[in-house]
Amino acid sequence: MFRIVMIAAWAVLLIVVLYLWADVREIRSVVKDTKRELLRSNLSARAAESFPNFEQEAREEQEQQTQQETEKPVKNVVKNLNPQEEQVLKEVLSEFLG
């Protein structure tokens, strides 16, 4: 009789341990999903912020580009087309413009 009660107690204990193990696995998956969502929202929030250093660098690059453009001499070269090239140009323009 004592042996039967001991086997039943072990069976109940095994079932309780299995339930606990299933709960731990479920909690682990919920924590993993929550952690993933937190990281995703943190990264998207960081990307949405405006960084003054990047803005400053962009302004400096624009200033450098404008300085380089003003330093380059502007050459206005007008090339006269010969009659054959002019005819081809007119045909192409009339085709595209209708």
PDB file of N, CA and C in Angstrom:
ATOM      1  N   MET A   1       0.818  -1.188   0.000  1.00  0.00           N
ATOM      2  CA  MET A   1       0.000   0.000   0.000  1.00  0.00           C
ATOM      3  C   MET A   1       0.875   1.271   0.000  1.00  0.00           C
ATOM      4  N   PHE A   2       1.907   1.252   0.822  1.00  0.00           N
ATOM      5  CA  PHE A   2       2.820   2.400   0.891  1.00  0.00           C
ATOM      6  C   PHE A   2       3.502   2.627  -0.451  1.00  0.00           C
ATOM      7  N   ARG A   3       3.827   1.530  -1.121  1.00  0.00           N
ATOM      8  CA  ARG A   3       4.505   1.616  -2.409  1.00  0.00           C
ATOM      9  C   ARG A   3       3.591   2.261  -3.461  1.00  0.00           C
ATOM     10  N   ILE A   4       2.342   1.972  -3.466  1.00  0.00           N
ATOM     11  CA  ILE A   4       1.382   2.545  -4.419  1.00  0.00           C
ATOM     12  C   ILE A   4       1.252   4.051  -4.189  1.00  0.00           C
ATOM     13  N   VAL A   5       1.172   4.481  -2.939  1.00  0.00           N
ATOM     14  CA  VAL A   5       1.071   5.912  -2.624  1.00  0.00           C
ATOM     15  C   VAL A   5       2.345   6.627  -3.067  1.00  0.00           C
ATOM     16  N   MET A   6       3.514   5.992  -2.861  1.00  0.00           N
ATOM     17  CA  MET A   6       4.765   6.611  -3.253  1.00  0.00           C
ATOM     18  C   MET A   6       4.849   6.752  -4.780  1.00  0.00           C
ATOM     19  N   ILE A   7       4.393   5.766  -5.538  1.00  0.00           N
ATOM     20  CA  ILE A   7       4.399   5.838  -7.004  1.00  0.00           C
ATOM     21  C   ILE A   7       3.430   6.930  -7.470  1.00  0.00           C
ATOM     22  N   ALA A   8       2.272   7.020  -6.849  1.00  0.00           N
ATOM     23  CA  ALA A   8       1.299   8.066  -7.207  1.00  0.00           C
ATOM     24  C   ALA A   8       1.873   9.450  -6.899  1.00  0.00           C
ATOM     25  N   ALA A   9       2.548   9.589  -5.765  1.00  0.00           N
ATOM     26  CA  ALA A   9       3.158  10.881  -5.407  1.00  0.00           C
ATOM     27  C   ALA A   9       4.226  11.266  -6.418  1.00  0.00           C
ATOM     28  N   TRP A  10       5.048  10.308  -6.844  1.00  0.00           N
ATOM     29  CA  TRP A  10       6.065  10.599  -7.864  1.00  0.00           C
ATOM     30  C   TRP A  10       5.408  11.011  -9.183  1.00  0.00           C
ATOM     31  N   ALA A  11       4.320  10.362  -9.547  1.00  0.00           N
ATOM     32  CA  ALA A  11       3.608  10.711 -10.782  1.00  0.00           C
ATOM     33  C   ALA A  11       3.059  12.132 -10.704  1.00  0.00           C
ATOM     34  N   VAL A  12       2.468  12.474  -9.549  1.00  0.00           N
ATOM     35  CA  VAL A  12       1.944  13.831  -9.365  1.00  0.00           C
ATOM     36  C   VAL A  12       3.088  14.843  -9.414  1.00  0.00           C
ATOM     37  N   LEU A  13       4.199  14.524  -8.761  1.00  0.00           N
ATOM     38  CA  LEU A  13       5.358  15.417  -8.772  1.00  0.00           C
ATOM     39  C   LEU A  13       5.900  15.596 -10.186  1.00  0.00           C
ATOM     40  N   LEU A  14       5.941  14.524 -10.959  1.00  0.00           N
ATOM     41  CA  LEU A  14       6.392  14.600 -12.350  1.00  0.00           C
ATOM     42  C   LEU A  14       5.466  15.497 -13.176  1.00  0.00           C
ATOM     43  N   ILE A  15       4.166  15.346 -12.978  1.00  0.00           N
ATOM     44  CA  ILE A  15       3.202  16.186 -13.709  1.00  0.00           C
ATOM     45  C   ILE A  15       3.373  17.654 -13.335  1.00  0.00           C
ATOM     46  N   VAL A  16       3.561  17.945 -12.065  1.00  0.00           N
ATOM     47  CA  VAL A  16       3.770  19.335 -11.620  1.00  0.00           C
ATOM     48  C   VAL A  16       5.037  19.905 -12.245  1.00  0.00           C
ATOM     49  N   VAL A  17       6.109  19.110 -12.286  1.00  0.00           N
ATOM     50  CA  VAL A  17       7.371  19.570 -12.888  1.00  0.00           C
ATOM     51  C   VAL A  17       7.179  19.825 -14.380  1.00  0.00           C
ATOM     52  N   LEU A  18       6.437  18.971 -15.063  1.00  0.00           N
ATOM     53  CA  LEU A  18       6.180  19.188 -16.488  1.00  0.00           C
ATOM     54  C   LEU A  18       5.372  20.465 -16.721  1.00  0.00           C
ATOM     55  N   TYR A  19       4.376  20.724 -15.878  1.00  0.00           N
ATOM     56  CA  TYR A  19       3.621  21.975 -15.984  1.00  0.00           C
ATOM     57  C   TYR A  19       4.523  23.183 -15.764  1.00  0.00           C
ATOM     58  N   LEU A  20       5.370  23.109 -14.760  1.00  0.00           N
ATOM     59  CA  LEU A  20       6.295  24.216 -14.502  1.00  0.00           C
ATOM     60  C   LEU A  20       7.242  24.433 -15.680  1.00  0.00           C
ATOM     61  N   TRP A  21       7.737  23.337 -16.251  1.00  0.00           N
ATOM     62  CA  TRP A  21       8.641  23.441 -17.380  1.00  0.00           C
ATOM     63  C   TRP A  21       7.938  24.091 -18.586  1.00  0.00           C
ATOM     64  N   ALA A  22       6.676  23.726 -18.822  1.00  0.00           N
ATOM     65  CA  ALA A  22       5.904  24.320 -19.922  1.00  0.00           C
ATOM     66  C   ALA A  22       5.686  25.812 -19.669  1.00  0.00           C
ATOM     67  N   ASP A  23       5.388  26.191 -18.433  1.00  0.00           N
ATOM     68  CA  ASP A  23       5.216  27.608 -18.104  1.00  0.00           C
ATOM     69  C   ASP A  23       6.510  28.387 -18.306  1.00  0.00           C
ATOM     70  N   VAL A  24       7.624  27.796 -17.905  1.00  0.00           N
ATOM     71  CA  VAL A  24       8.917  28.472 -18.081  1.00  0.00           C
ATOM     72  C   VAL A  24       9.212  28.668 -19.564  1.00  0.00           C
ATOM     73  N   ARG A  25       8.923  27.664 -20.375  1.00  0.00           N
ATOM     74  CA  ARG A  25       9.155  27.806 -21.816  1.00  0.00           C
ATOM     75  C   ARG A  25       8.258  28.894 -22.412  1.00  0.00           C
ATOM     76  N   GLU A  26       7.012  28.954 -21.971  1.00  0.00           N
ATOM     77  CA  GLU A  26       6.092  29.974 -22.467  1.00  0.00           C
ATOM     78  C   GLU A  26       6.555  31.366 -22.048  1.00  0.00           C
ATOM     79  N   ILE A  27       6.963  31.495 -20.789  1.00  0.00           N
ATOM     80  CA  ILE A  27       7.450  32.783 -20.297  1.00  0.00           C
ATOM     81  C   ILE A  27       8.707  33.193 -21.054  1.00  0.00           C
ATOM     82  N   ARG A  28       9.578  32.228 -21.345  1.00  0.00           N
ATOM     83  CA  ARG A  28      10.801  32.529 -22.084  1.00  0.00           C
ATOM     84  C   ARG A  28      10.479  33.062 -23.477  1.00  0.00           C
ATOM     85  N   SER A  29       9.496  32.480 -24.149  1.00  0.00           N
ATOM     86  CA  SER A  29       9.129  32.963 -25.485  1.00  0.00           C
ATOM     87  C   SER A  29       8.507  34.358 -25.422  1.00  0.00           C
ATOM     88  N   VAL A  30       7.705  34.618 -24.382  1.00  0.00           N
ATOM     89  CA  VAL A  30       7.109  35.947 -24.231  1.00  0.00           C
ATOM     90  C   VAL A  30       8.202  36.986 -23.960  1.00  0.00           C
ATOM     91  N   VAL A  31       9.155  36.633 -23.107  1.00  0.00           N
ATOM     92  CA  VAL A  31      10.258  37.557 -22.812  1.00  0.00           C
ATOM     93  C   VAL A  31      11.084  37.816 -24.057  1.00  0.00           C
ATOM     94  N   LYS A  32      11.315  36.782 -24.846  1.00  0.00           N
ATOM     95  CA  LYS A  32      12.087  36.934 -26.081  1.00  0.00           C
ATOM     96  C   LYS A  32      11.373  37.876 -27.048  1.00  0.00           C
ATOM     97  N   ASP A  33      10.059  37.701 -27.224  1.00  0.00           N
ATOM     98  CA  ASP A  33       9.293  38.587 -28.105  1.00  0.00           C
ATOM     99  C   ASP A  33       9.294  40.017 -27.590  1.00  0.00           C
ATOM    100  N   THR A  34       9.125  40.175 -26.285  1.00  0.00           N
ATOM    101  CA  THR A  34       9.124  41.517 -25.707  1.00  0.00           C
ATOM    102  C   THR A  34      10.474  42.189 -25.890  1.00  0.00           C
ATOM    103  N   LYS A  35      11.533  41.434 -25.682  1.00  0.00           N
ATOM    104  CA  LYS A  35      12.872  41.981 -25.860  1.00  0.00           C
ATOM    105  C   LYS A  35      13.093  42.402 -27.314  1.00  0.00           C
ATOM    106  N   ARG A  36      12.627  41.585 -28.252  1.00  0.00           N
ATOM    107  CA  ARG A  36      12.759  41.904 -29.672  1.00  0.00           C
ATOM    108  C   ARG A  36      12.000  43.189 -30.003  1.00  0.00           C
ATOM    109  N   GLU A  37      10.776  43.324 -29.487  1.00  0.00           N
ATOM    110  CA  GLU A  37       9.989  44.524 -29.737  1.00  0.00           C
ATOM    111  C   GLU A  37      10.642  45.761 -29.124  1.00  0.00           C
ATOM    112  N   LEU A  38      11.196  45.620 -27.927  1.00  0.00           N
ATOM    113  CA  LEU A  38      11.880  46.745 -27.299  1.00  0.00           C
ATOM    114  C   LEU A  38      13.083  47.186 -28.119  1.00  0.00           C
ATOM    115  N   LEU A  39      13.863  46.235 -28.597  1.00  0.00           N
ATOM    116  CA  LEU A  39      15.010  46.581 -29.430  1.00  0.00           C
ATOM    117  C   LEU A  39      14.572  47.250 -30.724  1.00  0.00           C
ATOM    118  N   ARG A  40      13.504  46.715 -31.328  1.00  0.00           N
ATOM    119  CA  ARG A  40      13.013  47.286 -32.582  1.00  0.00           C
ATOM    120  C   ARG A  40      12.515  48.719 -32.375  1.00  0.00           C
ATOM    121  N   SER A  41      11.773  48.944 -31.299  1.00  0.00           N
ATOM    122  CA  SER A  41      11.269  50.292 -31.053  1.00  0.00           C
ATOM    123  C   SER A  41      12.404  51.236 -30.674  1.00  0.00           C
ATOM    124  N   ASN A  42      13.406  50.729 -29.954  1.00  0.00           N
ATOM    125  CA  ASN A  42      14.547  51.551 -29.583  1.00  0.00           C
ATOM    126  C   ASN A  42      15.326  51.972 -30.822  1.00  0.00           C
ATOM    127  N   LEU A  43      15.533  51.045 -31.746  1.00  0.00           N
ATOM    128  CA  LEU A  43      16.265  51.376 -32.965  1.00  0.00           C
ATOM    129  C   LEU A  43      15.482  52.342 -33.837  1.00  0.00           C
ATOM    130  N   SER A  44      14.174  52.156 -33.925  1.00  0.00           N
ATOM    131  CA  SER A  44      13.382  53.072 -34.751  1.00  0.00           C
ATOM    132  C   SER A  44      13.325  54.459 -34.116  1.00  0.00           C
ATOM    133  N   ALA A  45      13.331  54.517 -32.789  1.00  0.00           N
ATOM    134  CA  ALA A  45      13.340  55.822 -32.126  1.00  0.00           C
ATOM    135  C   ALA A  45      14.672  56.519 -32.348  1.00  0.00           C
ATOM    136  N   ARG A  46      15.743  55.761 -32.316  1.00  0.00           N
ATOM    137  CA  ARG A  46      17.059  56.361 -32.576  1.00  0.00           C
ATOM    138  C   ARG A  46      17.160  56.863 -33.997  1.00  0.00           C
ATOM    139  N   ALA A  47      16.590  56.119 -34.930  1.00  0.00           N
ATOM    140  CA  ALA A  47      16.649  56.533 -36.327  1.00  0.00           C
ATOM    141  C   ALA A  47      15.804  57.781 -36.560  1.00  0.00           C
ATOM    142  N   ALA A  48      14.761  57.955 -35.764  1.00  0.00           N
ATOM    143  CA  ALA A  48      13.875  59.103 -35.951  1.00  0.00           C
ATOM    144  C   ALA A  48      14.454  60.389 -35.371  1.00  0.00           C
ATOM    145  N   GLU A  49      15.400  60.259 -34.463  1.00  0.00           N
ATOM    146  CA  GLU A  49      15.980  61.455 -33.859  1.00  0.00           C
ATOM    147  C   GLU A  49      16.783  62.216 -34.905  1.00  0.00           C
ATOM    148  N   SER A  50      16.872  63.519 -34.708  1.00  0.00           N
ATOM    149  CA  SER A  50      17.730  64.294 -35.596  1.00  0.00           C
ATOM    150  C   SER A  50      19.056  64.497 -34.896  1.00  0.00           C
ATOM    151  N   PHE A  51      20.101  64.171 -35.568  1.00  0.00           N
ATOM    152  CA  PHE A  51      21.432  64.284 -34.998  1.00  0.00           C
ATOM    153  C   PHE A  51      22.068  65.577 -35.479  1.00  0.00           C
ATOM    154  N   PRO A  52      22.410  66.486 -34.563  1.00  0.00           N
ATOM    155  CA  PRO A  52      22.967  67.768 -34.981  1.00  0.00           C
ATOM    156  C   PRO A  52      24.303  67.622 -35.696  1.00  0.00           C
ATOM    157  N   ASN A  53      25.085  66.627 -35.338  1.00  0.00           N
ATOM    158  CA  ASN A  53      26.372  66.447 -35.999  1.00  0.00           C
ATOM    159  C   ASN A  53      26.187  66.127 -37.476  1.00  0.00           C
ATOM    160  N   PHE A  54      25.193  65.301 -37.791  1.00  0.00           N
ATOM    161  CA  PHE A  54      24.945  64.970 -39.181  1.00  0.00           C
ATOM    162  C   PHE A  54      24.468  66.198 -39.955  1.00  0.00           C
ATOM    163  N   GLU A  55      23.631  66.998 -39.330  1.00  0.00           N
ATOM    164  CA  GLU A  55      23.161  68.213 -39.983  1.00  0.00           C
ATOM    165  C   GLU A  55      24.316  69.165 -40.241  1.00  0.00           C
ATOM    166  N   GLN A  56      25.209  69.276 -39.270  1.00  0.00           N
ATOM    167  CA  GLN A  56      26.365  70.153 -39.410  1.00  0.00           C
ATOM    168  C   GLN A  56      27.257  69.673 -40.546  1.00  0.00           C
ATOM    169  N   GLU A  57      27.501  68.378 -40.598  1.00  0.00           N
ATOM    170  CA  GLU A  57      28.326  67.832 -41.663  1.00  0.00           C
ATOM    171  C   GLU A  57      27.682  68.067 -43.028  1.00  0.00           C
ATOM    172  N   ALA A  58      26.372  67.915 -43.105  1.00  0.00           N
ATOM    173  CA  ALA A  58      25.676  68.130 -44.374  1.00  0.00           C
ATOM    174  C   ALA A  58      25.811  69.589 -44.814  1.00  0.00           C
ATOM    175  N   ARG A  59      25.680  70.506 -43.875  1.00  0.00           N
ATOM    176  CA  ARG A  59      25.843  71.927 -44.210  1.00  0.00           C
ATOM    177  C   ARG A  59      27.254  72.222 -44.690  1.00  0.00           C
ATOM    178  N   GLU A  60      28.248  71.660 -43.998  1.00  0.00           N
ATOM    179  CA  GLU A  60      29.636  71.888 -44.401  1.00  0.00           C
ATOM    180  C   GLU A  60      29.895  71.331 -45.797  1.00  0.00           C
ATOM    181  N   GLU A  61      29.349  70.155 -46.093  1.00  0.00           N
ATOM    182  CA  GLU A  61      29.521  69.580 -47.423  1.00  0.00           C
ATOM    183  C   GLU A  61      28.874  70.453 -48.489  1.00  0.00           C
ATOM    184  N   GLN A  62      27.686  70.984 -48.193  1.00  0.00           N
ATOM    185  CA  GLN A  62      27.023  71.861 -49.154  1.00  0.00           C
ATOM    186  C   GLN A  62      27.834  73.131 -49.386  1.00  0.00           C
ATOM    187  N   GLU A  63      28.380  73.690 -48.312  1.00  0.00           N
ATOM    188  CA  GLU A  63      29.203  74.887 -48.457  1.00  0.00           C
ATOM    189  C   GLU A  63      30.435  74.605 -49.297  1.00  0.00           C
ATOM    190  N   GLN A  64      31.066  73.467 -49.079  1.00  0.00           N
ATOM    191  CA  GLN A  64      32.236  73.103 -49.866  1.00  0.00           C
ATOM    192  C   GLN A  64      31.873  72.926 -51.333  1.00  0.00           C
ATOM    193  N   GLN A  65      30.743  72.314 -51.601  1.00  0.00           N
ATOM    194  CA  GLN A  65      30.319  72.129 -52.984  1.00  0.00           C
ATOM    195  C   GLN A  65      30.046  73.462 -53.661  1.00  0.00           C
ATOM    196  N   THR A  66      29.387  74.361 -52.957  1.00  0.00           N
ATOM    197  CA  THR A  66      29.113  75.673 -53.559  1.00  0.00           C
ATOM    198  C   THR A  66      30.409  76.444 -53.793  1.00  0.00           C
ATOM    199  N   GLN A  67      31.369  76.303 -52.880  1.00  0.00           N
ATOM    200  CA  GLN A  67      32.654  76.971 -53.087  1.00  0.00           C
ATOM    201  C   GLN A  67      33.377  76.390 -54.295  1.00  0.00           C
ATOM    202  N   GLN A  68      33.336  75.079 -54.452  1.00  0.00           N
ATOM    203  CA  GLN A  68      33.986  74.452 -55.596  1.00  0.00           C
ATOM    204  C   GLN A  68      33.315  74.864 -56.898  1.00  0.00           C
ATOM    205  N   GLU A  69      31.994  74.985 -56.862  1.00  0.00           N
ATOM    206  CA  GLU A  69      31.277  75.383 -58.071  1.00  0.00           C
ATOM    207  C   GLU A  69      31.594  76.820 -58.449  1.00  0.00           C
ATOM    208  N   THR A  70      31.736  77.688 -57.460  1.00  0.00           N
ATOM    209  CA  THR A  70      32.043  79.086 -57.770  1.00  0.00           C
ATOM    210  C   THR A  70      33.489  79.242 -58.217  1.00  0.00           C
ATOM    211  N   GLU A  71      34.360  78.375 -57.763  1.00  0.00           N
ATOM    212  CA  GLU A  71      35.761  78.462 -58.154  1.00  0.00           C
ATOM    213  C   GLU A  71      35.984  77.979 -59.578  1.00  0.00           C
ATOM    214  N   LYS A  72      35.190  77.047 -60.041  1.00  0.00           N
ATOM    215  CA  LYS A  72      35.346  76.530 -61.392  1.00  0.00           C
ATOM    216  C   LYS A  72      34.910  77.598 -62.397  1.00  0.00           C
ATOM    217  N   PRO A  73      35.731  77.823 -63.390  1.00  0.00           N
ATOM    218  CA  PRO A  73      35.316  78.805 -64.406  1.00  0.00           C
ATOM    219  C   PRO A  73      34.192  78.218 -65.265  1.00  0.00           C
ATOM    220  N   VAL A  74      33.228  79.037 -65.512  1.00  0.00           N
ATOM    221  CA  VAL A  74      32.081  78.605 -66.302  1.00  0.00           C
ATOM    222  C   VAL A  74      32.387  78.880 -67.762  1.00  0.00           C
ATOM    223  N   LYS A  75      32.308  77.845 -68.534  1.00  0.00           N
ATOM    224  CA  LYS A  75      32.592  77.966 -69.963  1.00  0.00           C
ATOM    225  C   LYS A  75      31.274  77.830 -70.731  1.00  0.00           C
ATOM    226  N   ASN A  76      30.944  78.863 -71.437  1.00  0.00           N
ATOM    227  CA  ASN A  76      29.759  78.816 -72.292  1.00  0.00           C
ATOM    228  C   ASN A  76      30.230  78.538 -73.709  1.00  0.00           C
ATOM    229  N   VAL A  77      30.156  77.311 -74.065  1.00  0.00           N
ATOM    230  CA  VAL A  77      30.596  76.918 -75.389  1.00  0.00           C
ATOM    231  C   VAL A  77      29.367  76.656 -76.240  1.00  0.00           C
ATOM    232  N   VAL A  78      29.255  77.383 -77.289  1.00  0.00           N
ATOM    233  CA  VAL A  78      28.157  77.201 -78.211  1.00  0.00           C
ATOM    234  C   VAL A  78      28.730  76.590 -79.470  1.00  0.00           C
ATOM    235  N   LYS A  79      28.221  75.440 -79.812  1.00  0.00           N
ATOM    236  CA  LYS A  79      28.716  74.754 -80.992  1.00  0.00           C
ATOM    237  C   LYS A  79      27.641  74.807 -82.063  1.00  0.00           C
ATOM    238  N   ASN A  80      28.064  75.248 -83.207  1.00  0.00           N
ATOM    239  CA  ASN A  80      27.130  75.288 -84.328  1.00  0.00           C
ATOM    240  C   ASN A  80      27.080  73.911 -84.965  1.00  0.00           C
ATOM    241  N   LEU A  81      25.859  73.505 -85.269  1.00  0.00           N
ATOM    242  CA  LEU A  81      25.669  72.203 -85.887  1.00  0.00           C
ATOM    243  C   LEU A  81      25.747  72.332 -87.401  1.00  0.00           C
ATOM    244  N   ASN A  82      26.270  71.283 -87.987  1.00  0.00           N
ATOM    245  CA  ASN A  82      26.252  71.288 -89.458  1.00  0.00           C
ATOM    246  C   ASN A  82      24.850  70.903 -89.915  1.00  0.00           C
ATOM    247  N   PRO A  83      24.520  71.102 -91.151  1.00  0.00           N
ATOM    248  CA  PRO A  83      23.141  70.880 -91.623  1.00  0.00           C
ATOM    249  C   PRO A  83      22.633  69.441 -91.417  1.00  0.00           C
ATOM    250  N   GLN A  84      23.503  68.443 -91.568  1.00  0.00           N
ATOM    251  CA  GLN A  84      23.067  67.066 -91.393  1.00  0.00           C
ATOM    252  C   GLN A  84      22.682  66.800 -89.932  1.00  0.00           C
ATOM    253  N   GLU A  85      23.504  67.268 -88.994  1.00  0.00           N
ATOM    254  CA  GLU A  85      23.210  67.071 -87.570  1.00  0.00           C
ATOM    255  C   GLU A  85      21.944  67.813 -87.178  1.00  0.00           C
ATOM    256  N   GLU A  86      21.773  68.982 -87.772  1.00  0.00           N
ATOM    257  CA  GLU A  86      20.586  69.777 -87.481  1.00  0.00           C
ATOM    258  C   GLU A  86      19.327  69.064 -87.969  1.00  0.00           C
ATOM    259  N   GLN A  87      19.416  68.447 -89.127  1.00  0.00           N
ATOM    260  CA  GLN A  87      18.273  67.712 -89.669  1.00  0.00           C
ATOM    261  C   GLN A  87      17.927  66.525 -88.770  1.00  0.00           C
ATOM    262  N   VAL A  88      18.960  65.770 -88.327  1.00  0.00           N
ATOM    263  CA  VAL A  88      18.727  64.623 -87.459  1.00  0.00           C
ATOM    264  C   VAL A  88      18.090  65.075 -86.149  1.00  0.00           C
ATOM    265  N   LEU A  89      18.590  66.165 -85.605  1.00  0.00           N
ATOM    266  CA  LEU A  89      18.043  66.703 -84.365  1.00  0.00           C
ATOM    267  C   LEU A  89      16.579  67.094 -84.532  1.00  0.00           C
ATOM    268  N   LYS A  90      16.253  67.730 -85.628  1.00  0.00           N
ATOM    269  CA  LYS A  90      14.866  68.115 -85.877  1.00  0.00           C
ATOM    270  C   LYS A  90      13.971  66.885 -86.001  1.00  0.00           C
ATOM    271  N   GLU A  91      14.443  65.846 -86.666  1.00  0.00           N
ATOM    272  CA  GLU A  91      13.648  64.628 -86.811  1.00  0.00           C
ATOM    273  C   GLU A  91      13.401  63.959 -85.471  1.00  0.00           C
ATOM    274  N   VAL A  92      14.443  63.902 -84.682  1.00  0.00           N
ATOM    275  CA  VAL A  92      14.298  63.270 -83.366  1.00  0.00           C
ATOM    276  C   VAL A  92      13.341  64.069 -82.493  1.00  0.00           C
ATOM    277  N   LEU A  93      13.488  65.376 -82.501  1.00  0.00           N
ATOM    278  CA  LEU A  93      12.595  66.219 -81.692  1.00  0.00           C
ATOM    279  C   LEU A  93      11.146  66.117 -82.177  1.00  0.00           C
ATOM    280  N   SER A  94      10.957  66.084 -83.483  1.00  0.00           N
ATOM    281  CA  SER A  94       9.588  65.988 -83.992  1.00  0.00           C
ATOM    282  C   SER A  94       8.978  64.632 -83.647  1.00  0.00           C
ATOM    283  N   GLU A  95       9.814  63.570 -83.609  1.00  0.00           N
ATOM    284  CA  GLU A  95       9.303  62.270 -83.237  1.00  0.00           C
ATOM    285  C   GLU A  95       8.862  62.219 -81.782  1.00  0.00           C
ATOM    286  N   PHE A  96       9.694  62.777 -80.906  1.00  0.00           N
ATOM    287  CA  PHE A  96       9.393  62.730 -79.490  1.00  0.00           C
ATOM    288  C   PHE A  96       8.321  63.722 -79.081  1.00  0.00           C
ATOM    289  N   LEU A  97       8.314  64.867 -79.697  1.00  0.00           N
ATOM    290  CA  LEU A  97       7.344  65.891 -79.314  1.00  0.00           C
ATOM    291  C   LEU A  97       6.030  65.763 -80.079  1.00  0.00           C
ATOM    292  N   GLY A  98       6.014  64.964 -81.090  1.00  0.00           N
ATOM    293  CA  GLY A  98       4.765  64.693 -81.785  1.00  0.00           C
ATOM    294  C   GLY A  98       4.617  65.526 -82.952  1.00  0.00           C
TER     295      GLY A  98
END
